[in-house]
Amino acid sequence: RMFEGTAPQFWSSLKRLRDLPDDTIIYCAHEYTESNARYAMSVEPGNELLVKRVEEIKAKRSRGEPTVPSLLGEEKLTNPFLRGDISDEIKSNVGATSDDDDATIFLKIRQGKDNFRG
């Protein structure tokens, strides 16, 4: 959720993060990878790398293993919040139009996750 700031501010920050090297290690504060993966699959089910990652996440969690940290390179290929400007499948599934700028597409992805019950 976006508690403070605007979609353009968030999108600008994510683009800066995305520009970091693929071997950058990402440490998030909570173990929510499995929940995020379910949402990611709802907006980009045709992403074969995402399908494979979701299987790996489920296997780790079933063994009680953490999925954190992750590598930025993997996030770039599977995280819808980093892919809204490059994935036509995500754009379509979140209802983005050709008139939407990248920040608006990000906002639609974020709103979709906020309302996701999968």
mmCIF file of C-alpha atoms in Angstrom:
data_model
loop_
_atom_site.group_PDB
_atom_site.id
_atom_site.type_symbol
_atom_site.label_atom_id
_atom_site.label_comp_id
_atom_site.label_asym_id
_atom_site.label_seq_id
_atom_site.Cartn_x
_atom_site.Cartn_y
_atom_site.Cartn_z
ATOM 1 C CA ARG A 1 0.000 0.000 0.000
ATOM 2 C CA MET A 2 1.031 3.567 -0.531
ATOM 3 C CA PHE A 3 0.606 5.287 2.812
ATOM 4 C CA GLU A 4 2.623 8.375 1.928
ATOM 5 C CA GLY A 5 3.676 9.796 -1.397
ATOM 6 C CA THR A 6 2.252 9.657 -4.886
ATOM 7 C CA ALA A 7 2.314 7.069 -7.636
ATOM 8 C CA PRO A 8 4.828 9.142 -9.652
ATOM 9 C CA GLN A 9 7.121 9.327 -6.597
ATOM 10 C CA PHE A 10 6.870 5.578 -5.997
ATOM 11 C CA TRP A 11 7.421 4.790 -9.672
ATOM 12 C CA SER A 12 10.466 7.065 -9.810
ATOM 13 C CA SER A 13 11.942 5.286 -6.779
ATOM 14 C CA LEU A 14 11.284 1.854 -8.260
ATOM 15 C CA LYS A 15 12.920 2.831 -11.540
ATOM 16 C CA ARG A 16 16.030 3.937 -9.639
ATOM 17 C CA LEU A 17 16.105 0.615 -7.792
ATOM 18 C CA ARG A 18 15.587 -1.273 -11.047
ATOM 19 C CA ASP A 19 18.665 0.425 -12.472
ATOM 20 C CA LEU A 20 20.881 -1.205 -9.830
ATOM 21 C CA PRO A 21 22.916 -4.301 -10.804
ATOM 22 C CA ASP A 22 21.095 -7.627 -11.044
ATOM 23 C CA ASP A 23 23.244 -9.104 -8.272
ATOM 24 C CA THR A 24 21.960 -6.522 -5.764
ATOM 25 C CA ILE A 25 20.579 -8.371 -2.744
ATOM 26 C CA ILE A 26 17.088 -7.288 -1.691
ATOM 27 C CA TYR A 27 16.102 -7.575 1.948
ATOM 28 C CA CYS A 28 12.468 -6.785 2.686
ATOM 29 C CA ALA A 29 11.114 -6.472 6.197
ATOM 30 C CA HIS A 30 8.468 -9.197 6.059
ATOM 31 C CA GLU A 31 7.963 -12.658 4.593
ATOM 32 C CA TYR A 32 5.254 -11.893 2.071
ATOM 33 C CA THR A 33 6.796 -13.332 -1.073
ATOM 34 C CA GLU A 34 4.170 -16.087 -1.384
ATOM 35 C CA SER A 35 1.269 -13.617 -1.183
ATOM 36 C CA ASN A 36 2.946 -11.324 -3.705
ATOM 37 C CA ALA A 37 3.588 -14.282 -6.000
ATOM 38 C CA ARG A 38 -0.122 -15.138 -6.071
ATOM 39 C CA TYR A 39 -0.908 -11.587 -7.135
ATOM 40 C CA ALA A 40 1.914 -11.577 -9.692
ATOM 41 C CA MET A 41 0.455 -14.735 -11.252
ATOM 42 C CA SER A 42 -2.933 -13.039 -11.544
ATOM 43 C CA VAL A 43 -1.492 -10.213 -13.644
ATOM 44 C CA GLU A 44 1.240 -12.045 -15.584
ATOM 45 C CA PRO A 45 0.407 -15.770 -15.774
ATOM 46 C CA GLY A 46 2.204 -16.087 -19.102
ATOM 47 C CA ASN A 47 5.592 -15.217 -17.595
ATOM 48 C CA GLU A 48 7.397 -18.578 -17.553
ATOM 49 C CA LEU A 49 10.097 -17.280 -15.214
ATOM 50 C CA LEU A 50 7.410 -16.178 -12.771
ATOM 51 C CA VAL A 51 5.716 -19.590 -12.929
ATOM 52 C CA LYS A 52 9.041 -21.239 -12.100
ATOM 53 C CA ARG A 53 9.727 -18.786 -9.280
ATOM 54 C CA VAL A 54 6.287 -19.356 -7.755
ATOM 55 C CA GLU A 55 6.982 -23.107 -7.671
ATOM 56 C CA GLU A 56 10.304 -22.434 -5.905
ATOM 57 C CA ILE A 57 8.627 -20.085 -3.412
ATOM 58 C CA LYS A 58 5.927 -22.634 -2.578
ATOM 59 C CA ALA A 59 8.526 -25.353 -2.076
ATOM 60 C CA LYS A 60 10.624 -23.195 0.246
ATOM 61 C CA ARG A 61 7.635 -22.091 2.299
ATOM 62 C CA SER A 62 6.337 -25.667 2.588
ATOM 63 C CA ARG A 63 9.694 -26.564 4.167
ATOM 64 C CA GLY A 64 9.512 -23.542 6.463
ATOM 65 C CA GLU A 65 12.391 -21.845 4.665
ATOM 66 C CA PRO A 66 12.538 -18.087 4.073
ATOM 67 C CA THR A 67 12.322 -16.589 0.610
ATOM 68 C CA VAL A 68 14.141 -13.454 1.738
ATOM 69 C CA PRO A 69 16.563 -12.133 0.635
ATOM 70 C CA SER A 70 16.225 -12.194 -3.146
ATOM 71 C CA LEU A 71 18.300 -10.892 -6.029
ATOM 72 C CA LEU A 72 17.218 -7.790 -7.901
ATOM 73 C CA GLY A 73 17.757 -9.552 -11.212
ATOM 74 C CA GLU A 74 15.102 -12.107 -10.283
ATOM 75 C CA GLU A 75 12.759 -9.331 -9.137
ATOM 76 C CA LYS A 76 13.221 -7.510 -12.450
ATOM 77 C CA LEU A 77 12.034 -10.614 -14.282
ATOM 78 C CA THR A 78 9.120 -11.589 -12.020
ATOM 79 C CA ASN A 79 7.901 -8.680 -9.899
ATOM 80 C CA PRO A 80 4.932 -6.871 -11.514
ATOM 81 C CA PHE A 81 5.756 -3.628 -9.694
ATOM 82 C CA LEU A 82 9.030 -3.498 -11.637
ATOM 83 C CA ARG A 83 7.507 -4.692 -14.921
ATOM 84 C CA GLY A 84 4.445 -2.541 -15.546
ATOM 85 C CA ASP A 85 6.137 -0.443 -18.204
ATOM 86 C CA ILE A 86 7.532 -3.442 -20.112
ATOM 87 C CA SER A 87 4.904 -6.195 -19.880
ATOM 88 C CA ASP A 88 1.911 -5.916 -22.204
ATOM 89 C CA GLU A 89 0.302 -8.791 -20.313
ATOM 90 C CA ILE A 90 0.423 -6.866 -17.027
ATOM 91 C CA LYS A 91 -0.862 -3.697 -18.694
ATOM 92 C CA SER A 92 -3.809 -5.583 -20.126
ATOM 93 C CA ASN A 93 -4.638 -7.422 -16.915
ATOM 94 C CA VAL A 94 -4.668 -4.264 -14.783
ATOM 95 C CA GLY A 95 -6.774 -2.334 -17.280
ATOM 96 C CA ALA A 96 -4.091 0.064 -18.453
ATOM 97 C CA THR A 97 -4.763 1.997 -21.626
ATOM 98 C CA SER A 98 -2.426 3.411 -24.247
ATOM 99 C CA ASP A 99 -3.054 6.843 -22.699
ATOM 100 C CA ASP A 100 -1.699 5.762 -19.294
ATOM 101 C CA ASP A 101 1.801 6.872 -18.363
ATOM 102 C CA ASP A 102 4.105 4.529 -16.451
ATOM 103 C CA ALA A 103 3.196 5.993 -13.046
ATOM 104 C CA THR A 104 -0.499 5.439 -13.763
ATOM 105 C CA ILE A 105 0.200 1.858 -14.791
ATOM 106 C CA PHE A 106 2.133 1.392 -11.538
ATOM 107 C CA LEU A 107 -0.839 2.829 -9.623
ATOM 108 C CA LYS A 108 -3.199 0.356 -11.316
ATOM 109 C CA ILE A 109 -0.882 -2.523 -10.378
ATOM 110 C CA ARG A 110 -0.712 -1.235 -6.787
ATOM 111 C CA GLN A 111 -4.484 -0.816 -6.536
ATOM 112 C CA GLY A 112 -4.929 -4.311 -7.931
ATOM 113 C CA LYS A 113 -2.687 -5.746 -5.219
ATOM 114 C CA ASP A 114 -4.438 -3.696 -2.530
ATOM 115 C CA ASN A 115 -7.771 -5.237 -3.556
ATOM 116 C CA PHE A 116 -6.480 -8.735 -4.374
ATOM 117 C CA ARG A 117 -8.042 -11.588 -2.425
ATOM 118 C CA GLY A 118 -6.316 -14.562 -4.008
#
